[in-house]
PDB file of C-alpha atoms in Angstrom:
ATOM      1  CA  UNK O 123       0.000   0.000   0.000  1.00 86.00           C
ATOM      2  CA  UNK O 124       1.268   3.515  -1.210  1.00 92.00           C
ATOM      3  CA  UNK O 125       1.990   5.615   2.208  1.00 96.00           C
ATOM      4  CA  UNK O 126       1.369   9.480   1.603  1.00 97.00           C
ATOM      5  CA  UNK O 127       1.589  10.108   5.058  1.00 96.00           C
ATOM      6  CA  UNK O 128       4.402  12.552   4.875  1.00 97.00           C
ATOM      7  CA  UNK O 129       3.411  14.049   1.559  1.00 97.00           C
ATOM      8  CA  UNK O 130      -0.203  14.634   1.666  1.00 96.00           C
ATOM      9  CA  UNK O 131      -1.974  18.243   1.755  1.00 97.00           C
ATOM     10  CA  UNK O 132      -5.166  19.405   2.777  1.00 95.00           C
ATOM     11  CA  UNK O 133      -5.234  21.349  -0.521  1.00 97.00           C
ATOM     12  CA  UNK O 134      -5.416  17.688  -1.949  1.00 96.00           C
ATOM     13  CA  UNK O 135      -9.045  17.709  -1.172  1.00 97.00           C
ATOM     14  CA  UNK O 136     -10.046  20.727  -3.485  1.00 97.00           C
ATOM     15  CA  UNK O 137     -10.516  18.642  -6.859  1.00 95.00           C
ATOM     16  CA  UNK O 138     -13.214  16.035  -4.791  1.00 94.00           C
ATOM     17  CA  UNK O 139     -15.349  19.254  -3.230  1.00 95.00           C
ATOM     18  CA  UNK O 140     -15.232  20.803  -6.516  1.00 96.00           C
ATOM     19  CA  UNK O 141     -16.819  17.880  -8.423  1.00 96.00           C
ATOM     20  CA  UNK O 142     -18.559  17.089  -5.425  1.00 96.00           C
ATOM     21  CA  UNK O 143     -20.249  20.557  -5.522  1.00 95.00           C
ATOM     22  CA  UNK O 144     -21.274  20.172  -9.044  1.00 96.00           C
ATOM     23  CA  UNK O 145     -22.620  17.110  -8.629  1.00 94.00           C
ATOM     24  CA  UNK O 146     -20.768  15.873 -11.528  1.00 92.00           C
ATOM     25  CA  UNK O 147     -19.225  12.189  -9.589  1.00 94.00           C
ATOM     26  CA  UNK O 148     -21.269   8.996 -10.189  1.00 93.00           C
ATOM     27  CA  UNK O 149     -18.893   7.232  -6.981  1.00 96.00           C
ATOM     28  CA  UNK O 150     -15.772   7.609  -5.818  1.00 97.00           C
ATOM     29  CA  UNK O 151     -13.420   4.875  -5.040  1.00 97.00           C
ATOM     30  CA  UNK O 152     -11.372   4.343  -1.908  1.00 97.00           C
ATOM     31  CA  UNK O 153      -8.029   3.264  -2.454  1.00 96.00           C
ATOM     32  CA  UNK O 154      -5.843   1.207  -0.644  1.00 96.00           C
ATOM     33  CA  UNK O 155      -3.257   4.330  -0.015  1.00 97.00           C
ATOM     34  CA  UNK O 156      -2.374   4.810   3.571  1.00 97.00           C
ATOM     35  CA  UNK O 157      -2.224   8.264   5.403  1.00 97.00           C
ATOM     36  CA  UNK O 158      -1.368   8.050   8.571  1.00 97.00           C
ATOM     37  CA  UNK O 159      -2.340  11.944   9.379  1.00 97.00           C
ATOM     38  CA  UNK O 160      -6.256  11.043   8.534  1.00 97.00           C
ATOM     39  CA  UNK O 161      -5.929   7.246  10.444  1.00 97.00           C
ATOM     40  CA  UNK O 162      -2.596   5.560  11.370  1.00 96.00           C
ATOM     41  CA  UNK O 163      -4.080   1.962  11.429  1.00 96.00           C
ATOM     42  CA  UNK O 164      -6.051   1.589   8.040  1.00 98.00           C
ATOM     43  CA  UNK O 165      -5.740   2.114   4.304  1.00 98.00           C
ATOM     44  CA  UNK O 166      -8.545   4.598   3.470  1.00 98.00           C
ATOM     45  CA  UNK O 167     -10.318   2.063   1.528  1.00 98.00           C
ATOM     46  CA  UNK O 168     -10.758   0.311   5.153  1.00 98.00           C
ATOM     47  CA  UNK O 169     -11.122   3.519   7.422  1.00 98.00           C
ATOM     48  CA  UNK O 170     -13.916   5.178   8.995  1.00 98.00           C
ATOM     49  CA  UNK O 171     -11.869   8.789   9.627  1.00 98.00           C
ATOM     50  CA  UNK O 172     -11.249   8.809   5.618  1.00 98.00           C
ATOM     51  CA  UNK O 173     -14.837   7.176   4.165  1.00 98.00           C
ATOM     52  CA  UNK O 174     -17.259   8.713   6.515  1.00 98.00           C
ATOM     53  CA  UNK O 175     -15.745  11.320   8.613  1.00 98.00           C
ATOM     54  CA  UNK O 176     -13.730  13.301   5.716  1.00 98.00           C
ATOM     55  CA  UNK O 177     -15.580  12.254   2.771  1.00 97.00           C
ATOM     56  CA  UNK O 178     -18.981  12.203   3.827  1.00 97.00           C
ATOM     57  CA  UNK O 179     -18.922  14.477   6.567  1.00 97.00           C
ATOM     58  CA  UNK O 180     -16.037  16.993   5.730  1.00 96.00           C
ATOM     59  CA  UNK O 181     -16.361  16.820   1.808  1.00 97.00           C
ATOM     60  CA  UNK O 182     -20.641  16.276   2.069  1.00 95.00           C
ATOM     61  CA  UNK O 183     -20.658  13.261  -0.318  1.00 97.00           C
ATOM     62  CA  UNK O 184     -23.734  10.947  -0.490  1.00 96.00           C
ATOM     63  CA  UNK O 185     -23.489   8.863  -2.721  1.00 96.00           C
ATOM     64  CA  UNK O 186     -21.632   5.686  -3.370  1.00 98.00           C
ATOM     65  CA  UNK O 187     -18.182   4.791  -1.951  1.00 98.00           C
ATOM     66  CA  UNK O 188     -16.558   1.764  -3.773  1.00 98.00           C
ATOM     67  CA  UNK O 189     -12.937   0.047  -2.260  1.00 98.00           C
ATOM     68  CA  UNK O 190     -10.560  -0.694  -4.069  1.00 96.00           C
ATOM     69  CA  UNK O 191     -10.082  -4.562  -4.807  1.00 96.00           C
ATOM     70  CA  UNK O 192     -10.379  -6.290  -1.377  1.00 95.00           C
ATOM     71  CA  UNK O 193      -8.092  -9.229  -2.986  1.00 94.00           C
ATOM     72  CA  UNK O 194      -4.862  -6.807  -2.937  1.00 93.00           C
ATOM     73  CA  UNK O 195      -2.173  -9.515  -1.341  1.00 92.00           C
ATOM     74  CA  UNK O 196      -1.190  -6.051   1.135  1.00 94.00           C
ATOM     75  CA  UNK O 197      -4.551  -5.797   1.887  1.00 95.00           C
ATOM     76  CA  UNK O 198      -5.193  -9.389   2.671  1.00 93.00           C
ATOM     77  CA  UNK O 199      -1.934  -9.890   4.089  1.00 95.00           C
ATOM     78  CA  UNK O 200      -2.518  -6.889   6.730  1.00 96.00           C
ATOM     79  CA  UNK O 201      -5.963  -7.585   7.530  1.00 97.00           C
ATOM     80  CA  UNK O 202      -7.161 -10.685   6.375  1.00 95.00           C
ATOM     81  CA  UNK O 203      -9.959 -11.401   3.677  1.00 92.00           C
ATOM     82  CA  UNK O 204     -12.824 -11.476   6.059  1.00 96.00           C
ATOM     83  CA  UNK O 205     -11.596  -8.884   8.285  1.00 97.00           C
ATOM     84  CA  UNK O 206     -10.829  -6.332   5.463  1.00 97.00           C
ATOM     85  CA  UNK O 207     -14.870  -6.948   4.155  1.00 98.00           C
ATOM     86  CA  UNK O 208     -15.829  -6.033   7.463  1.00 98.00           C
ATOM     87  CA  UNK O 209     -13.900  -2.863   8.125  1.00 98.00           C
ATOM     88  CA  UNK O 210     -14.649  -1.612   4.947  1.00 98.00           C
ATOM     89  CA  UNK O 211     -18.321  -2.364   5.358  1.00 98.00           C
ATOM     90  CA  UNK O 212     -17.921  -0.086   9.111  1.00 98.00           C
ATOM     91  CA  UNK O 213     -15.817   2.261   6.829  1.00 98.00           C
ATOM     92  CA  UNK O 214     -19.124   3.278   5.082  1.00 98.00           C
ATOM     93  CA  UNK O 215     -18.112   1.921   1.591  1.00 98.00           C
ATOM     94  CA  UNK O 216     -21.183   0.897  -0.076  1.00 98.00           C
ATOM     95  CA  UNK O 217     -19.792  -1.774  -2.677  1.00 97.00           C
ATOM     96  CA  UNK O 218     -16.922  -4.422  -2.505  1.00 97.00           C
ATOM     97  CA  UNK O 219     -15.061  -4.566  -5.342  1.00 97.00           C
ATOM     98  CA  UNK O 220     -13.266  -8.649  -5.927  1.00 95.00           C
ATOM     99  CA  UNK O 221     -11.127  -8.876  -8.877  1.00 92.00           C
ATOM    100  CA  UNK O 222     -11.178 -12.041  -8.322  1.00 84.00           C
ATOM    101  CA  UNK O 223      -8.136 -12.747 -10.706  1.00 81.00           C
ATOM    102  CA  UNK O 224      -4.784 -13.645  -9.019  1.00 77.00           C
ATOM    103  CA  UNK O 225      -6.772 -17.221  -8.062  1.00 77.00           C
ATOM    104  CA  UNK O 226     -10.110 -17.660  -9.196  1.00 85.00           C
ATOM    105  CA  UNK O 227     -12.509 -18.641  -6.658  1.00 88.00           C
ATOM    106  CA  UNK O 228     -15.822 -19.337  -7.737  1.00 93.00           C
ATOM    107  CA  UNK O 229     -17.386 -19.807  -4.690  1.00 93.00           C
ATOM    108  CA  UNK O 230     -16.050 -16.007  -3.758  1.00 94.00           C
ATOM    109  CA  UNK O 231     -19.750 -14.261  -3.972  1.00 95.00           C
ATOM    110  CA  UNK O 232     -20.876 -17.107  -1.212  1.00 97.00           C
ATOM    111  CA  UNK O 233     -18.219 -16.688   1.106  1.00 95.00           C
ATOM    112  CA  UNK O 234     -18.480 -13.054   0.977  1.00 96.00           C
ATOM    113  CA  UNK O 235     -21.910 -13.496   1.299  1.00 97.00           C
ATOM    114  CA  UNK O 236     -21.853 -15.521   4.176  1.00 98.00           C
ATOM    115  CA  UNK O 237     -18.844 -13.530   5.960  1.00 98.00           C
ATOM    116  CA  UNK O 238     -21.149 -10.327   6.186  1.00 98.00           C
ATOM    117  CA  UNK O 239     -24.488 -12.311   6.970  1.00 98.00           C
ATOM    118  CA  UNK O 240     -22.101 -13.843   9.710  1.00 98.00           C
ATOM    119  CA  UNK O 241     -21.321 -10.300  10.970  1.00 98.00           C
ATOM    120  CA  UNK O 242     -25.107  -9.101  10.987  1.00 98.00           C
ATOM    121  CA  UNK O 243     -26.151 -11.780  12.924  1.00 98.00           C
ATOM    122  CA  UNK O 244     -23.972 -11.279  15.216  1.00 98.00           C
ATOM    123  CA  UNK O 245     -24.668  -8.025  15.717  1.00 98.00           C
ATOM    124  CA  UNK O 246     -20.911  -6.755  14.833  1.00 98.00           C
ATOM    125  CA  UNK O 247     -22.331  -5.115  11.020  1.00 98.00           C
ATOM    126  CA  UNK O 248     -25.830  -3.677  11.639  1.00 98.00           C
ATOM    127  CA  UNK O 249     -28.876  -4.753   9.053  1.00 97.00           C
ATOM    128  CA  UNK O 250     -29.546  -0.953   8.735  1.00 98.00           C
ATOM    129  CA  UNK O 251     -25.809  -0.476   7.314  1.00 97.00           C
ATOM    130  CA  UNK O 252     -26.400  -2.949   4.626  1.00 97.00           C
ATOM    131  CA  UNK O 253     -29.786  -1.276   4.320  1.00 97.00           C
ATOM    132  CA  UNK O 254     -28.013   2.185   3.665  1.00 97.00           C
ATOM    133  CA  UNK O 255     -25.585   0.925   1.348  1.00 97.00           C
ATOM    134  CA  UNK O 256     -27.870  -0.575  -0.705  1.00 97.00           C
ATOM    135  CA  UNK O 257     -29.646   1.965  -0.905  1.00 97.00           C
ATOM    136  CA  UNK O 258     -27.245   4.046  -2.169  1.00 97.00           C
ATOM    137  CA  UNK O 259     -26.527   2.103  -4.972  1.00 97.00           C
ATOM    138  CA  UNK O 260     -30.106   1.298  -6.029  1.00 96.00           C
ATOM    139  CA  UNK O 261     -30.255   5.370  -6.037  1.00 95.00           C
ATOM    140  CA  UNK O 262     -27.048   5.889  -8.039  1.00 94.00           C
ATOM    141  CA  UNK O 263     -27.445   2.798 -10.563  1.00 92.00           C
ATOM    142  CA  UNK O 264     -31.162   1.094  -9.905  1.00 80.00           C
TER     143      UNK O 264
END
């Protein structure tokens, strides 16, 4: 993951509340780039500071946040496969993206599937943030 930790400026922001303003962005994707001024543990693709916080609060965006692929090997390496789906889920991303390319699994939908049906049940991902994300999408693309 790409660390702009010590590079980044606010000023960064200006392009995203510009075509924010004019309402001109279908989604915007998080990437897996890590700044450690915004949140020292995640990749923003995975954090709630960045997603929700800056980009929906801060920046006033709405509509639908997309990570980058959750299959990255730093990614899964760091966090897991089940763990990352998660987090980015309590990030506020709306969609998952899966290349699904370095090994196909065709059983990948299921397990996703099942990994954040597992979470609802147990209470860890509430129903009402699957709710809201789909939502979202059925707004942006239904």
């Amino acid at each position: 993951m790409a660390d702009v930790t010590k590079t980044w400026r606010r000023t960064e922001l200006e392009p995203f509340r510009r075509l924010i303003a004019a309402g001109t962005v279908d989604l915007i994707m998080a990437g897996h780039v890590v700044n450690g001024q915004l949140d020292r543990d995640h990749p923003a693709s995975l954090s709630r500071a960045t997603v929700t916080k800056l980009l929906r609060g801060e920046l006033r965006w709405s509509g639908v946040v997309v990570t980058d692929d959750l299959q990255a090997a730093a990614v899964t390496k760091a966090f897991g496969r089940d763990e990352a789906i998660l987090l980015a889920l309590e990030a506020g991303d709306d969609l998952l993206l899966f290349a699904n390319q370095q090994v196909y699994d065709k059983t990948l939908v299921d397990r996703v599937v099942g990994v954040v049906a597992g979470a609802v049940a147990s209470g860890r991902i509430a129903e009402s943030r699957i709710d809201e994300a789909f939502a979202r999408v059925q707004a942006a693309f239904g």
